[in-house]
Short mmCIF file of C-alpha atoms and ligand atoms in Angstrom, two decimals:
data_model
loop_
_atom_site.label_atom_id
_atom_site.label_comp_id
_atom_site.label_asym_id
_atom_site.label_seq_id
_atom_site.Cartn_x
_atom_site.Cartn_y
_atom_site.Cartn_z
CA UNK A 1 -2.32 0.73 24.92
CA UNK A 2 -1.45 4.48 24.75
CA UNK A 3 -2.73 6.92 21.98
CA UNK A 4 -0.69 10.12 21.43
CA UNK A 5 -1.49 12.64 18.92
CA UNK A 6 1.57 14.85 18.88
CA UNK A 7 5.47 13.90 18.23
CA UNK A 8 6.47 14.71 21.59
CA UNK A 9 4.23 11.90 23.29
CA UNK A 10 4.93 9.55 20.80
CA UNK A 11 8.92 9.57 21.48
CA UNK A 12 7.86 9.83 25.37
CA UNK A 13 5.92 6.54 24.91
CA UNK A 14 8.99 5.24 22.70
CA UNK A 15 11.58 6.26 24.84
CA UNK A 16 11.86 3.21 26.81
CA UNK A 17 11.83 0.80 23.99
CA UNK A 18 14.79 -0.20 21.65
CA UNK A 19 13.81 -1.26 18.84
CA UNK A 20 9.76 -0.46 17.46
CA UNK A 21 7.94 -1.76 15.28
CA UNK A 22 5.63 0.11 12.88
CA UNK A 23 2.52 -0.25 11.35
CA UNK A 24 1.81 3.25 9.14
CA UNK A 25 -1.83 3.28 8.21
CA UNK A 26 -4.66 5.98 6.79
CA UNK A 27 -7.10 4.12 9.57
CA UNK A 28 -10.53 2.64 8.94
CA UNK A 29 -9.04 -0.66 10.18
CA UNK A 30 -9.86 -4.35 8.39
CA UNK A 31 -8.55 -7.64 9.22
CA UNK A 32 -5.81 -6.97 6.60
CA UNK A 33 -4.10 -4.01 9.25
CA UNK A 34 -4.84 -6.20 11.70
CA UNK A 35 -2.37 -8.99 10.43
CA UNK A 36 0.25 -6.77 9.52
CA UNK A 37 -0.12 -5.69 13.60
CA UNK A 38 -0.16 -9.27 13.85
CA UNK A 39 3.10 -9.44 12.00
CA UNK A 40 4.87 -6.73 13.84
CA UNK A 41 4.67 -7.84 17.23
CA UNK A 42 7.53 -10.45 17.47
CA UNK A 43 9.65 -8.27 15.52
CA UNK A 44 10.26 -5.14 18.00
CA UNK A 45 10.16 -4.37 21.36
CA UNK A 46 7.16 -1.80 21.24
CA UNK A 47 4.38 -2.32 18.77
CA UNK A 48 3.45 1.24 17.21
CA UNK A 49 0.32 1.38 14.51
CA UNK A 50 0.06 5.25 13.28
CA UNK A 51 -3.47 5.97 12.10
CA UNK A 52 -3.50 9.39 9.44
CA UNK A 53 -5.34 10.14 6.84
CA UNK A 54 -2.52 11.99 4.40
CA UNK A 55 -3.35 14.75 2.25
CA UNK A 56 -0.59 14.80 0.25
CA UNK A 57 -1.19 11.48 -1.59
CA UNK A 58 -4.41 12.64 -2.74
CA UNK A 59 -5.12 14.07 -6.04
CA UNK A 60 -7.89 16.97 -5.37
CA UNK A 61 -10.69 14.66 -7.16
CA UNK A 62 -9.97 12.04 -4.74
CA UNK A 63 -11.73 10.80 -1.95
CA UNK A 64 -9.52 12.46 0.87
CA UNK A 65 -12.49 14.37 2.68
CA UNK A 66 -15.15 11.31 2.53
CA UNK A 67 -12.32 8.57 3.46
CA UNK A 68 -13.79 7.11 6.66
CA UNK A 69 -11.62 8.64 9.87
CA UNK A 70 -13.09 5.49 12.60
CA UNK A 71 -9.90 6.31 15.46
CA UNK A 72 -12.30 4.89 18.25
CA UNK A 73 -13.43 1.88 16.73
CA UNK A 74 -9.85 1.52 15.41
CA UNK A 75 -7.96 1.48 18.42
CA UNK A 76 -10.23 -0.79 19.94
CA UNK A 77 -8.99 -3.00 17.52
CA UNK A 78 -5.73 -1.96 17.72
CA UNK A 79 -5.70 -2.70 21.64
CA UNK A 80 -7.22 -6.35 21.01
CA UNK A 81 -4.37 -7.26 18.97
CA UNK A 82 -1.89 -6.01 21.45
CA UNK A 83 -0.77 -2.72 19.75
CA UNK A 84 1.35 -1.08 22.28
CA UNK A 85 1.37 2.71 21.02
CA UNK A 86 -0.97 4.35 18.50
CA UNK A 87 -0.06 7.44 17.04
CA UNK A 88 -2.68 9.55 15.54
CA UNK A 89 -1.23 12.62 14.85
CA UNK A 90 -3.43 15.81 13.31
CA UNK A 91 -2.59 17.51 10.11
CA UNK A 92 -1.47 20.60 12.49
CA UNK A 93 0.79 18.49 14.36
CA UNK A 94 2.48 16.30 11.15
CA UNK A 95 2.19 19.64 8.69
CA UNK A 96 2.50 22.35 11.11
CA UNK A 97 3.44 24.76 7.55
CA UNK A 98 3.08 23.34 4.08
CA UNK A 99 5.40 20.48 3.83
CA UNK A 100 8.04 22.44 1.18
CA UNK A 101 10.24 19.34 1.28
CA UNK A 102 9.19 16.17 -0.38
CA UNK A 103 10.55 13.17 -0.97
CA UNK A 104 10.82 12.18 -4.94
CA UNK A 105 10.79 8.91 -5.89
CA UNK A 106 12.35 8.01 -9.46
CA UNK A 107 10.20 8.09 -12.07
CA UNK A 108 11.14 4.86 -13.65
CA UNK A 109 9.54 3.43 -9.80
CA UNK A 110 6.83 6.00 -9.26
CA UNK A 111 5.47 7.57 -13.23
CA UNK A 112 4.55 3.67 -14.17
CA UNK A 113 1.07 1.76 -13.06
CA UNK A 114 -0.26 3.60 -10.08
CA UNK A 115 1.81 6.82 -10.50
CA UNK A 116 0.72 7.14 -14.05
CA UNK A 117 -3.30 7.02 -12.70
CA UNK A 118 -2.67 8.76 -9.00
CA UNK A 119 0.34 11.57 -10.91
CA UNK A 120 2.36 12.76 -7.25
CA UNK A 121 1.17 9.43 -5.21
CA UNK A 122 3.90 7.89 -4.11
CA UNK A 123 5.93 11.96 -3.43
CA UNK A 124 3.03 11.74 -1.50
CA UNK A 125 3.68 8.21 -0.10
CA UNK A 126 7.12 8.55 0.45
CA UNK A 127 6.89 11.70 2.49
CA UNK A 128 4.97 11.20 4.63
CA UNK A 129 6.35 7.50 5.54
CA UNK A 130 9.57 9.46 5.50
CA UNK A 131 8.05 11.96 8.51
CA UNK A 132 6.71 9.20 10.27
CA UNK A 133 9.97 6.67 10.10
CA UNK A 134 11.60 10.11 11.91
CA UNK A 135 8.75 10.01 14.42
CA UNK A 136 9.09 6.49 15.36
CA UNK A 137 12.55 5.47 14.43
CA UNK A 138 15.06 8.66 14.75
CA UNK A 139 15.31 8.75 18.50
CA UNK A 140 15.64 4.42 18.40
CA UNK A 141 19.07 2.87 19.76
CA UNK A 142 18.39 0.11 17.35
CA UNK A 143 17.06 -0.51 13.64
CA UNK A 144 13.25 -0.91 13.70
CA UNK A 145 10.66 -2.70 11.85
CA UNK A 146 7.77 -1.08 9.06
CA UNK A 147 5.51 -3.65 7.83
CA UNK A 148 3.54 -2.90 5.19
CA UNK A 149 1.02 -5.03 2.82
CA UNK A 150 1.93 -6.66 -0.50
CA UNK A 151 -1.77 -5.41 -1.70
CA UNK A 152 0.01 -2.21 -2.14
CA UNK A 153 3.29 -4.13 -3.84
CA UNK A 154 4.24 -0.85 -6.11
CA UNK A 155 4.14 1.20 -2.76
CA UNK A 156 5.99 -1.40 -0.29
CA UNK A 157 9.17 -1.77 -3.63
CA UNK A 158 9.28 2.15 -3.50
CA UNK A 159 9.42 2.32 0.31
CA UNK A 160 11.87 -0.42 0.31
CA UNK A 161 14.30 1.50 -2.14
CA UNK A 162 13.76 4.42 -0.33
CA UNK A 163 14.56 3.11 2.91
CA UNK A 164 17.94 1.65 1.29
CA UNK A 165 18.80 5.11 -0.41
CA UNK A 166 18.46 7.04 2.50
CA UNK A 167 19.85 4.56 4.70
CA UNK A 168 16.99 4.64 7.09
CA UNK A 169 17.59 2.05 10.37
CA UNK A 170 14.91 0.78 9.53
CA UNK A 171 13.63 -3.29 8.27
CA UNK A 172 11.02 -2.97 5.53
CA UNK A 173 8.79 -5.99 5.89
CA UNK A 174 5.95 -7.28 3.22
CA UNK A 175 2.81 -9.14 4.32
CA UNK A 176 0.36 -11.57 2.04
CA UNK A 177 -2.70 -9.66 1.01
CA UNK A 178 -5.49 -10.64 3.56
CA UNK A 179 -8.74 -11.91 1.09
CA UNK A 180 -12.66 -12.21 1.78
CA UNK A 181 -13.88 -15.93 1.45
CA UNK A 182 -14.75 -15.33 -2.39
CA UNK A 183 -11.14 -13.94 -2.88
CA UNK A 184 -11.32 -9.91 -2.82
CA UNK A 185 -8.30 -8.57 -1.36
CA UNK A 186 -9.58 -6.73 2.08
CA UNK A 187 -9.43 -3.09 0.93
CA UNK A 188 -10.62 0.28 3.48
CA UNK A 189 -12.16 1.34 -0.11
CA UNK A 190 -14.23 -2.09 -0.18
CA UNK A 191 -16.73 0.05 1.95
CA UNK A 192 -17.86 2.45 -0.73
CA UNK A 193 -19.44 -0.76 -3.06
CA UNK A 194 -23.10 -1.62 -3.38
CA UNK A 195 -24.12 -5.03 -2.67
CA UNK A 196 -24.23 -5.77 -6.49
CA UNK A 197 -20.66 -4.14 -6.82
CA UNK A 198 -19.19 -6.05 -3.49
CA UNK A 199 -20.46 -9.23 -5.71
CA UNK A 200 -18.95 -7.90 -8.08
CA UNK A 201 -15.42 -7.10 -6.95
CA UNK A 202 -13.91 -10.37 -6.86
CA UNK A 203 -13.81 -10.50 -10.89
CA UNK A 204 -10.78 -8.42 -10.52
CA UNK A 205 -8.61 -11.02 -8.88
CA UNK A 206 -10.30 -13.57 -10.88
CA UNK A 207 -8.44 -11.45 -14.35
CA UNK A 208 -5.38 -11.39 -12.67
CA UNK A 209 -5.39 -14.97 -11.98
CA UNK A 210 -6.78 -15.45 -15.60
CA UNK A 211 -3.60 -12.90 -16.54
CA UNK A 212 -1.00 -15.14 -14.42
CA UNK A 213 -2.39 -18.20 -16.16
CA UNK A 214 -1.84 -17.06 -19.78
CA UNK A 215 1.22 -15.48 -18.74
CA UNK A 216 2.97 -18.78 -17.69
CA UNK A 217 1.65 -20.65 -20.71
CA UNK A 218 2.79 -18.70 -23.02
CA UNK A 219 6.61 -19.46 -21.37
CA UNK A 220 9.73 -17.43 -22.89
CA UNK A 221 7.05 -15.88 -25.61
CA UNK A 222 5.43 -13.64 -23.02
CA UNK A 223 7.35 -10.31 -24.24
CA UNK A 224 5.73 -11.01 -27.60
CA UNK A 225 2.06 -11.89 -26.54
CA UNK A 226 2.10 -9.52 -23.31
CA UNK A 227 0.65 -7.07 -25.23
CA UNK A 228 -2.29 -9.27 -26.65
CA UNK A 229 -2.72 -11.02 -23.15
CA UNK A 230 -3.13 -7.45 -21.13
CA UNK A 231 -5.64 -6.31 -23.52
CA UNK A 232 -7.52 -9.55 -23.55
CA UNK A 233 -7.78 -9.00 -19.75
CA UNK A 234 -8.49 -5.83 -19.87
CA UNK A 235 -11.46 -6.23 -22.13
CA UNK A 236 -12.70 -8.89 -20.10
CA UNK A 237 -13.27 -6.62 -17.41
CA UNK A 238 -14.57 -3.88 -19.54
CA UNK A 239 -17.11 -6.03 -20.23
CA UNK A 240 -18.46 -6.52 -17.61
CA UNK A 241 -18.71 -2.61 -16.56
CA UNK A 242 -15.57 -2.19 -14.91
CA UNK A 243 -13.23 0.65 -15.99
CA UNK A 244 -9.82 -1.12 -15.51
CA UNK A 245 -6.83 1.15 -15.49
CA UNK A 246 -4.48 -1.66 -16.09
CA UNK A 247 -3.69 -5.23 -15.64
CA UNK A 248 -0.41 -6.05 -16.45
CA UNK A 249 2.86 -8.90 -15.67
CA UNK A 250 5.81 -7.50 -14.54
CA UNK A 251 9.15 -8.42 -12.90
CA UNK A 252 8.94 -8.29 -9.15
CA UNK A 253 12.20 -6.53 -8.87
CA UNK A 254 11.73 -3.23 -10.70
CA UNK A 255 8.07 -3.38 -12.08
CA UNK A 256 9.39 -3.00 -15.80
CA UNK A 257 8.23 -5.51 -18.11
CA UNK A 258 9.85 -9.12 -18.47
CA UNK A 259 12.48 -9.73 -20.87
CA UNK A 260 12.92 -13.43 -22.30
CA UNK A 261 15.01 -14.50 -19.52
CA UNK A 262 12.58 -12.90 -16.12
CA UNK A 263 9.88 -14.93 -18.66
CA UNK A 264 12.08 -17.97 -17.88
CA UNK A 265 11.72 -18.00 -14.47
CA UNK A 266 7.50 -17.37 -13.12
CA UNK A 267 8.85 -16.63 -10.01
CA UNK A 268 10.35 -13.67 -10.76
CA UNK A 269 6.68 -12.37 -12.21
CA UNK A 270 4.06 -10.35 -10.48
CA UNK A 271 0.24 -9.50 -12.07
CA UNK A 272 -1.03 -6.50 -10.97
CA UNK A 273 -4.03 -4.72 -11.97
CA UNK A 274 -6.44 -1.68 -10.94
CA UNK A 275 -9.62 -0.96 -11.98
CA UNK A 276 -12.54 1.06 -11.41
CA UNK A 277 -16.08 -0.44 -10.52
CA UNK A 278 -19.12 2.18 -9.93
CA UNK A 279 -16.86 4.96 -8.37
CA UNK A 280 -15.22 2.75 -5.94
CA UNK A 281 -11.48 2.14 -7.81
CA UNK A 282 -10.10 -1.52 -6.39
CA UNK A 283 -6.21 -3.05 -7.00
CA UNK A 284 -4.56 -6.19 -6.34
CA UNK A 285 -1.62 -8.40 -7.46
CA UNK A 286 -0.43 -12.04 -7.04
CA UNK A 287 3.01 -12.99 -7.22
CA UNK A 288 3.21 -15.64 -9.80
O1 PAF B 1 -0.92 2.26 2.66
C1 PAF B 1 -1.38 3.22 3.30
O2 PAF B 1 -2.35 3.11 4.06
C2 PAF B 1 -0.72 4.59 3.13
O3 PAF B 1 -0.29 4.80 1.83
C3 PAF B 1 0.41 4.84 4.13
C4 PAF B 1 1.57 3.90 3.89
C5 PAF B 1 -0.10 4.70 5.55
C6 PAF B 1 0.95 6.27 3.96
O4 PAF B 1 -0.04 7.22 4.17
#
């Protein structure tokens, strides 16, 4: 396995290869990364993981300077799953000036559940996937691969639109959230909780599930009771000391809320929820 940290030896170490396949990532690598590696492989002829932790999607109270940077343990993982090329670039290297250009996503996509609570996320998000699909992918012969987890299901829809508005060669593909034994979607943030919060943490999935329930009983009234079903959720949590942001039902497509007819048909339906527990704030989803 080869690590590069500038653009040059990345499309050195690409150069040969037709068609890569990409697996973006802030580093600090769980079993969840390592399926989406897992995932590429078959689906290019060079496996690429990049591993940077990006500035940009960070509000300043954020945890950008304490998120954990691991590259060496990392890429020994990275290599034991057969990761052909990692590409760890510095902030130098990727923002060699202020990046002046940004990519905006529309607000209707990128102002609703985690835009409204991370304002400038997703700009964030989308520029810097955009800089790295022009790393990996411009110099390509052949559309590539990005694979990215359905934990993050607002972020993989954007990317996906953005990829089809800028007609990017590139394949966006989604993988199934990787959970713990008790459920908790495998999160690099998992690491900041306590013992007591880590016990904790799997309540969150357990609302959603509780959300996805009441949301299929209640059939073609769900526009109606939505309203009174979010809030019961959300209080659940509240009660037991979490500071949920949202949990909420919405149509897979778009992430607006489901008329009548998406009501009609479940599988149309996605929960998704985030919420804070101690300082550690957790999301997850399931696709009804
Ligand atoms: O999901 C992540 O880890 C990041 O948002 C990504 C896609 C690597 C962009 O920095």
């Amino acid at each position: 396995m080869k690590i590069v940290h500038t653009i040059a030896d990345l499309r050195a170490a690409l150069a040969p290869f037709q068609s890569p396949a990409l697996v973006p990532t802030m580093g600090n690598l769980h079993e969840g990364h390592l399926q989406l590696v897992r995932a590429a492989r078959p689906l290019g002829d060079v496996t690429v993981a990049s591993i940077f932790v990006n500035r940009l999607q960070f509000a300043p109270h954020e945890d950008f300077d304490t998120y954990p940077r691991t590259l060496e343990a990392d890429c020994a993982k990275l290599a034991a799953q057969g990761c052909d090329v990692v590409f760890a670039p510095s902030e130098k290297e990727l923002y060699p000036e202020p990046q002046g250009f940004k990519v905006l996503p529309p607000p209707d996509l990128a102002d609703i559940l985690e835009g409204h609570f991370r304002p400038g996320f997703f700009t964030g998000v989308c520029t810097v996937v955009m800089k790295l699909f022009q790393c990996v992918f411009a110099t390509a012969s052949q559309p590539g691969h990005a694979i990215f987890g359905k934990k993050d299901y607002q972020q993989q829809m954007i990317i996906r639109r953005m990829v089809q508005q800028f007609n990017l060669p590139v394949h966006i593909v989604g993988v199934e959230t990787e959970r713990a034994a008790d459920g908790l979607a495998l999160s690099s943030r998992n690491g900041y909780l306590s013992d007591t919060e880590r016990a904790e943490a799997v309540q969150l999935s357990l609302a959603l599930r509780a959300l996805a329930r009441d949301a299929l009983a209640a059939g073609h009234g769900l526009p109606d009771q939505l309203p009174a079903l979010e809030q019961q959720a959300l209080q659940a949590l509240a009660g037991r000391n979490w500071k949920p942001d949202y949990l909420t039902v919405r149509r897979r497509t778009d992430l607006q809320p489901p008329t009548a007819a998406d009501a009609a048909a479940p599988a149309s339906l996605v929960v998704l929820g985030a919420a804070r527990l101690g300082q550690t704030r957790l999301i997850d989803n399931f696709e009804i």
